[in-house]
PDB file of C-alpha atoms in Angstrom:
ATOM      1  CA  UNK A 161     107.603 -54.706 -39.224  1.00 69.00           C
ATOM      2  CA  UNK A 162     108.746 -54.703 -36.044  1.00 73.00           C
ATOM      3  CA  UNK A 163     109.616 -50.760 -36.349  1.00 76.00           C
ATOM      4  CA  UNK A 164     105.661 -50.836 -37.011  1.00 78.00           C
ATOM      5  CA  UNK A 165     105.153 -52.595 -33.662  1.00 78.00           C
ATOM      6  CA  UNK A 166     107.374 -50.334 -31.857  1.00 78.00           C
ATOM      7  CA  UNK A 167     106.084 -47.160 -33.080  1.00 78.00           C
ATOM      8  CA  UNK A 168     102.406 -48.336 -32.324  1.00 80.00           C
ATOM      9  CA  UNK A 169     103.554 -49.582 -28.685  1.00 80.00           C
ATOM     10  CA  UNK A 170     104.770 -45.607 -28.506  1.00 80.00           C
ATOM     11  CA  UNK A 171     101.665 -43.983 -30.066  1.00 83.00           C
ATOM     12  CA  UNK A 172      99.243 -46.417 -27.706  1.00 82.00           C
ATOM     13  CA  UNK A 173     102.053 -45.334 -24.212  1.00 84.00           C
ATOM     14  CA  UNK A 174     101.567 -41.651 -25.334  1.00 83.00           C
ATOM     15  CA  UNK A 175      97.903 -41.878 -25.509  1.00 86.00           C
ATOM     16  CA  UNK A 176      97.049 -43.462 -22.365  1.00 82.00           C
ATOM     17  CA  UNK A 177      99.400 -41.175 -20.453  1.00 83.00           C
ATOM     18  CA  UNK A 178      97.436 -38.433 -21.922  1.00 85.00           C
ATOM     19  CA  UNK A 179      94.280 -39.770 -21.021  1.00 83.00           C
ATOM     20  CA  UNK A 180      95.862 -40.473 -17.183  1.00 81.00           C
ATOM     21  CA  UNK A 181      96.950 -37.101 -17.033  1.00 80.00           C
ATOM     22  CA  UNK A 182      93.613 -35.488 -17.663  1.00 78.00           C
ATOM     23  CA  UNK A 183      91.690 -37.969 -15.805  1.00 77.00           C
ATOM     24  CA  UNK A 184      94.007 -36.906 -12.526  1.00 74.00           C
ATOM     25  CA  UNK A 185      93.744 -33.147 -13.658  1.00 71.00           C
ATOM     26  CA  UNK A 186      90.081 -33.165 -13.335  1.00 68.00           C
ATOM     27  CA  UNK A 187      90.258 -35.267  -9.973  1.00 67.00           C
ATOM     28  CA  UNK A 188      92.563 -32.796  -8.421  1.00 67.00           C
ATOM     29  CA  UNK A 189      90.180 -29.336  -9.105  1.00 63.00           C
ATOM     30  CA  UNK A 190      88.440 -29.313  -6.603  1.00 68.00           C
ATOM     31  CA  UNK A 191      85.873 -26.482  -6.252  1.00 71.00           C
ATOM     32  CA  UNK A 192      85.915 -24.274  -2.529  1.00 71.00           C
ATOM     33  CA  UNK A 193      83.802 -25.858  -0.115  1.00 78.00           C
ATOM     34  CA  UNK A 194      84.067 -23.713   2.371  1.00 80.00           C
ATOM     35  CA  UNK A 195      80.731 -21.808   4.151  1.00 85.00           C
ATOM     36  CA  UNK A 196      80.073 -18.075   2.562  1.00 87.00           C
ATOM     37  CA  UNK A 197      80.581 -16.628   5.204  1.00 88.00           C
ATOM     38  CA  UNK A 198      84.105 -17.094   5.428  1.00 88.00           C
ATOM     39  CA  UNK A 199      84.746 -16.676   2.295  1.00 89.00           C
ATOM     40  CA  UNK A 200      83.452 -13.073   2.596  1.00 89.00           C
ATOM     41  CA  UNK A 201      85.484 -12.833   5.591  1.00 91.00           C
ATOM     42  CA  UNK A 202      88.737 -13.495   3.214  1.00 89.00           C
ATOM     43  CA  UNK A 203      87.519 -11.235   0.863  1.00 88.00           C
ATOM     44  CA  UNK A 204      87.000  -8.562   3.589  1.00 91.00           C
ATOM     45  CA  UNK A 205      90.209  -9.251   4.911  1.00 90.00           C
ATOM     46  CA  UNK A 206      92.526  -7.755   1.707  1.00 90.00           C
ATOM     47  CA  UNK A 207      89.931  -5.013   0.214  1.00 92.00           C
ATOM     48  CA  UNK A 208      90.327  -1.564   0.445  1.00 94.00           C
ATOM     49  CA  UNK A 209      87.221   0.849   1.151  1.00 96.00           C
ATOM     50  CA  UNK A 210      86.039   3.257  -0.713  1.00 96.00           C
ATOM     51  CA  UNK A 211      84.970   6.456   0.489  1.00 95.00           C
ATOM     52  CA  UNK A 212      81.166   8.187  -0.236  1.00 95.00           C
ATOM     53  CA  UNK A 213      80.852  11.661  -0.198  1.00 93.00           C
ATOM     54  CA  UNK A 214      77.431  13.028  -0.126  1.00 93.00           C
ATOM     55  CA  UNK A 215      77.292  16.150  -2.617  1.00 90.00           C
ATOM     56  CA  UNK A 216      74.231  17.858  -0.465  1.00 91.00           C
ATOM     57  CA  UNK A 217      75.231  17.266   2.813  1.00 93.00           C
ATOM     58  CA  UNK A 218      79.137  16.727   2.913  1.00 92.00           C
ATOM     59  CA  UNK A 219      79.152  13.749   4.999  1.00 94.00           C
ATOM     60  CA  UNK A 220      81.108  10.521   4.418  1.00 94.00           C
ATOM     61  CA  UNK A 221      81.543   6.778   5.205  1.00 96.00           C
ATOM     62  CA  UNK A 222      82.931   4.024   3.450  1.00 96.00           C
ATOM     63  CA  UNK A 223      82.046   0.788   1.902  1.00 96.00           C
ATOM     64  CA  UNK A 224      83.379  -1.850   0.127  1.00 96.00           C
ATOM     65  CA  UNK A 225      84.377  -1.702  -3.349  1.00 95.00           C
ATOM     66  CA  UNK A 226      82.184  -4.848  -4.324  1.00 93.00           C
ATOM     67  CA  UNK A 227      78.906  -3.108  -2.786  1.00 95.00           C
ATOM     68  CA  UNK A 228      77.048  -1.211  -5.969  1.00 95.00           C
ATOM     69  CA  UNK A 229      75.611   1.864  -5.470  1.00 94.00           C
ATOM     70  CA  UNK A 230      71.508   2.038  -5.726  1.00 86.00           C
ATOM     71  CA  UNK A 231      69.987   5.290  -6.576  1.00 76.00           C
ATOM     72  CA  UNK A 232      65.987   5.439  -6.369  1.00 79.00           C
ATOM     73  CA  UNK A 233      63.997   8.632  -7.293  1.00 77.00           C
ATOM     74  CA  UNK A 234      62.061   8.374  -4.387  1.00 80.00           C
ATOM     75  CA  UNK A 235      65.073   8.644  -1.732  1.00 81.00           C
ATOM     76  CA  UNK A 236      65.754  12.255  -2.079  1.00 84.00           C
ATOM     77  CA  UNK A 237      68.746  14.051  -0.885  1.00 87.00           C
ATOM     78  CA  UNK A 238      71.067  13.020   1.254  1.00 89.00           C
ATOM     79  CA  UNK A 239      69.760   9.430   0.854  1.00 93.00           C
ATOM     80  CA  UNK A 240      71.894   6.704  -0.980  1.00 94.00           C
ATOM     81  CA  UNK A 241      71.839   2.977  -0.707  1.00 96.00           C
ATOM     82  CA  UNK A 242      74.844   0.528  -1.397  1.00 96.00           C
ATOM     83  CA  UNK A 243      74.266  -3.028  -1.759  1.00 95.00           C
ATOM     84  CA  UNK A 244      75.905  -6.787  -2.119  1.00 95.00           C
ATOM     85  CA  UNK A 245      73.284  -9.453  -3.770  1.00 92.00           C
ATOM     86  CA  UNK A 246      75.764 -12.371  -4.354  1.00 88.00           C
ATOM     87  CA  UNK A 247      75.809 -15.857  -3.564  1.00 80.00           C
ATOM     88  CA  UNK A 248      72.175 -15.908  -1.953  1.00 84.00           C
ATOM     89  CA  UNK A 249      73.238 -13.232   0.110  1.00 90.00           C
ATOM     90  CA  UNK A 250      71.800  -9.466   0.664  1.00 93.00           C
ATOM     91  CA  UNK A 251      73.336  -6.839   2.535  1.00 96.00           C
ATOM     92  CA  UNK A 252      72.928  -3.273   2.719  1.00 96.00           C
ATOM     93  CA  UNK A 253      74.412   0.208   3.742  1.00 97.00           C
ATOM     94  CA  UNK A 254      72.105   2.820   3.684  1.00 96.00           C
ATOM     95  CA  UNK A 255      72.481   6.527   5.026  1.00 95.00           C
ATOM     96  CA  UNK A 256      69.750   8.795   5.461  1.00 94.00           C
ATOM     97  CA  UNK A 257      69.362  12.923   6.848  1.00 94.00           C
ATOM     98  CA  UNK A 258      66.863  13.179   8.930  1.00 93.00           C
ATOM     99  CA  UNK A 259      64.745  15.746  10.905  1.00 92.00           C
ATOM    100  CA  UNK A 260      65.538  16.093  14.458  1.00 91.00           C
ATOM    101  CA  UNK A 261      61.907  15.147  15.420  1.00 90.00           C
ATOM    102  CA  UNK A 262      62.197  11.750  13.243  1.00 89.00           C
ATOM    103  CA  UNK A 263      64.219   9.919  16.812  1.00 85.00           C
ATOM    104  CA  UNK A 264      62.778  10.831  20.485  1.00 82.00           C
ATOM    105  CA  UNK A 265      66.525  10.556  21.343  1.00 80.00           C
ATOM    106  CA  UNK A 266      67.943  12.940  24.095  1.00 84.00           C
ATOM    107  CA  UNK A 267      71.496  12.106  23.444  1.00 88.00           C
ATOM    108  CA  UNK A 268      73.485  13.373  20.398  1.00 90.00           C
ATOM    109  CA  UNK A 269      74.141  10.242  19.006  1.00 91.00           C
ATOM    110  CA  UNK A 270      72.771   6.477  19.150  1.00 94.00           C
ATOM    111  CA  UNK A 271      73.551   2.988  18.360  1.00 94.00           C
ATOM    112  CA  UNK A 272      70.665   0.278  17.683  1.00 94.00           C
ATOM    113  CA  UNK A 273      71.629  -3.443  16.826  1.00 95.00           C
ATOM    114  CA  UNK A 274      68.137  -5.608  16.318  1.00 95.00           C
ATOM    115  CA  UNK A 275      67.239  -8.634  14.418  1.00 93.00           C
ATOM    116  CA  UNK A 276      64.559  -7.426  11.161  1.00 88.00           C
ATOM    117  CA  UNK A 277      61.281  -7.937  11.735  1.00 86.00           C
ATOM    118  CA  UNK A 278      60.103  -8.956   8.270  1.00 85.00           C
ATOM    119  CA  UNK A 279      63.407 -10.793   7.341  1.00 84.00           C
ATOM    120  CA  UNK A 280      64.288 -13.888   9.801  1.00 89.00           C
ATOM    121  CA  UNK A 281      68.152 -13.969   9.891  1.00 92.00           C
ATOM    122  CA  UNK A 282      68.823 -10.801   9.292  1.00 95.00           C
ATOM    123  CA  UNK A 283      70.402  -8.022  11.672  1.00 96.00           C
ATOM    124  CA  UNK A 284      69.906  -4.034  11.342  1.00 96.00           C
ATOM    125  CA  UNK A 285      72.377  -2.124  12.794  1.00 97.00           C
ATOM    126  CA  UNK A 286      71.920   1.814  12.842  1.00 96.00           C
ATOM    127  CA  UNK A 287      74.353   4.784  14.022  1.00 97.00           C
ATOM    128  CA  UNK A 288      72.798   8.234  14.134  1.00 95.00           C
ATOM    129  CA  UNK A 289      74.448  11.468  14.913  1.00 95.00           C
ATOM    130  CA  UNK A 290      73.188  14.516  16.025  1.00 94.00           C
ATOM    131  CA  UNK A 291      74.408  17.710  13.888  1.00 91.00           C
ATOM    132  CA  UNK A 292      73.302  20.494  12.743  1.00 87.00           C
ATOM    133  CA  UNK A 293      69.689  19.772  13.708  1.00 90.00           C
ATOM    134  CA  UNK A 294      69.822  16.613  11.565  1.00 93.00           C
ATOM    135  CA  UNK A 295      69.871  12.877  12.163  1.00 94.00           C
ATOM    136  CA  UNK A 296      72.773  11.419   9.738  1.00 96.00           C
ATOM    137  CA  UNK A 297      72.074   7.568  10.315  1.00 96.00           C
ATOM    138  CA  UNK A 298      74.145   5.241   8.900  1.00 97.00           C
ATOM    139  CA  UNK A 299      72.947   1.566   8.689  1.00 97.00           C
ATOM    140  CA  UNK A 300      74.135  -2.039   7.984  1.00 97.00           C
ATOM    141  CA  UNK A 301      71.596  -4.576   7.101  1.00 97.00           C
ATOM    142  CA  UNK A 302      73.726  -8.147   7.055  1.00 96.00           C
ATOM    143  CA  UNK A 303      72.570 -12.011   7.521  1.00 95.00           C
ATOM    144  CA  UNK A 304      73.563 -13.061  11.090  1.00 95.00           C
ATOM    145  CA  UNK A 305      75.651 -15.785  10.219  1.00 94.00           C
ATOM    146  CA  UNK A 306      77.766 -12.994   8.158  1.00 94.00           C
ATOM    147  CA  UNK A 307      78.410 -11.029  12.119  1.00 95.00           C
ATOM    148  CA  UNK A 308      82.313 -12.346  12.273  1.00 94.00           C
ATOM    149  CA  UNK A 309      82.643 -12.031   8.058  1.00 94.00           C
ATOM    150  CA  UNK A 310      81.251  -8.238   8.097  1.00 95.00           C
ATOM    151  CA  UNK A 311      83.259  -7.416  11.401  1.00 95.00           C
ATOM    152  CA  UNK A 312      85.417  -4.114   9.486  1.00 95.00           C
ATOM    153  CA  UNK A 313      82.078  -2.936   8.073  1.00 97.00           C
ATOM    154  CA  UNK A 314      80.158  -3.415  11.155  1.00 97.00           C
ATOM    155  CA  UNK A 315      82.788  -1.659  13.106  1.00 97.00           C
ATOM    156  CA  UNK A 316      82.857   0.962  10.527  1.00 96.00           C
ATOM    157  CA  UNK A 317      79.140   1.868  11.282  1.00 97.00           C
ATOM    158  CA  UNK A 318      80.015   2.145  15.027  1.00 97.00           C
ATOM    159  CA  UNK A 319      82.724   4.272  14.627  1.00 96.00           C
ATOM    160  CA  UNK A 320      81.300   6.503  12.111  1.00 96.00           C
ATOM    161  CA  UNK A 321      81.900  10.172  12.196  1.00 93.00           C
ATOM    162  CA  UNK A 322      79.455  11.979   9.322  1.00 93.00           C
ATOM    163  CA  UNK A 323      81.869  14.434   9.155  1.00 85.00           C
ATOM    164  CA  UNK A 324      85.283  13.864   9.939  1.00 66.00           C
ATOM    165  CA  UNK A 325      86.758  16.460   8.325  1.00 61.00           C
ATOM    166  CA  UNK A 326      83.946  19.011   9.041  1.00 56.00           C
ATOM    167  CA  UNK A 327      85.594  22.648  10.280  1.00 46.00           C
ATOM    168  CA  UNK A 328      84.547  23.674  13.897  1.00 41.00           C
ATOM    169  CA  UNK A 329      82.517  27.349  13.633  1.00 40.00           C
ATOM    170  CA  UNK A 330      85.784  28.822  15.687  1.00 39.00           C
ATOM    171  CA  UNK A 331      85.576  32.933  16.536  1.00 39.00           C
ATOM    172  CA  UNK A 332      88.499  34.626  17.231  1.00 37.00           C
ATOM    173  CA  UNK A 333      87.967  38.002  18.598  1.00 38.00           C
ATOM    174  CA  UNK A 334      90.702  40.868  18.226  1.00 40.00           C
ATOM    175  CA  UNK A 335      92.441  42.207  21.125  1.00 39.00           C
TER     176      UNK A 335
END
């Protein structure tokens, strides 16, 4: 009998530690709190890019791994489109060949950062190079609250070169 007692003091200890120790494991998770935007920034802090080589045109940039590549009919070549949707957040990075007469632009090359018209919050920024007769523009389309968070990718776009490894139209003449 009072082997009975003891052994039901044990099973009723047991118990109720289980039930403390769940009760604290639950109390303990505790889910991220911090803002999006610097949780992208982590993110963008430890991911490598990966490189986009257009088939038609040969040039290049990179993006991250995370944005998925959209292919429309309508873009035509030597127009592709990756894109984030996560989160309640939208960015893009779009690059497009374009005529010489699409930009009034007397310098090879141009840089335009401006808030969207049609989508409060949001920045555009655009690089276009000169070559070949051909705007290649590469653009970022990112929430402004996301500027510090998409710093690599935004300095990416200013730093672009469409063609980095592109071979110079060198004549050697023989003497």
């Amino acid at each position: 009998n009072n082997e009975t007692r003891s052994m039901k003091k044990l099973i009723f200890t047991m118990i109720l530690l289980t039930i403390l120790a769940f009760i604290a494991d639950i109390g303990m998770k505790k889910e991220d709190e911090r803002a999006m935007p610097v949780k992208f920034q982590e993110a963008m802090n430890y991911i490598t890019f990966n490189t986009y080589v257009d088939k038609d045109f040969g040039y290049t940039f990179t993006y991250p791994p995370f944005f998925k590549e959209s292919n429309e009919p309508w873009y035509g070549i030597g127009h592709v489109k990756f894109s984030y949707h996560e989160n309640e957040t939208n960015m893009n990075l779009e690059c497009q060949v374009l005529p010489k007469s699409a930009f009034p632009c007397k310098d090879s090359h141009f840089i335009i950062s401006e808030p969207l018209q049609d989508f409060n919050g949001y920045i555009s920024l655009s690089h276009g190079v000169l070559l070949e007769n051909r705007w290649y523009v590469l653009s970022f389309c990112y929430p402004k609250e996301y500027h510090k968070a998409a710093s690599r990718i935004i300095w990416r776009v200013k730093s672009w070169n469409p063609k980095p490894f592109a071979v110079q139209n060198t004549h050697f003449s023989k003497n």
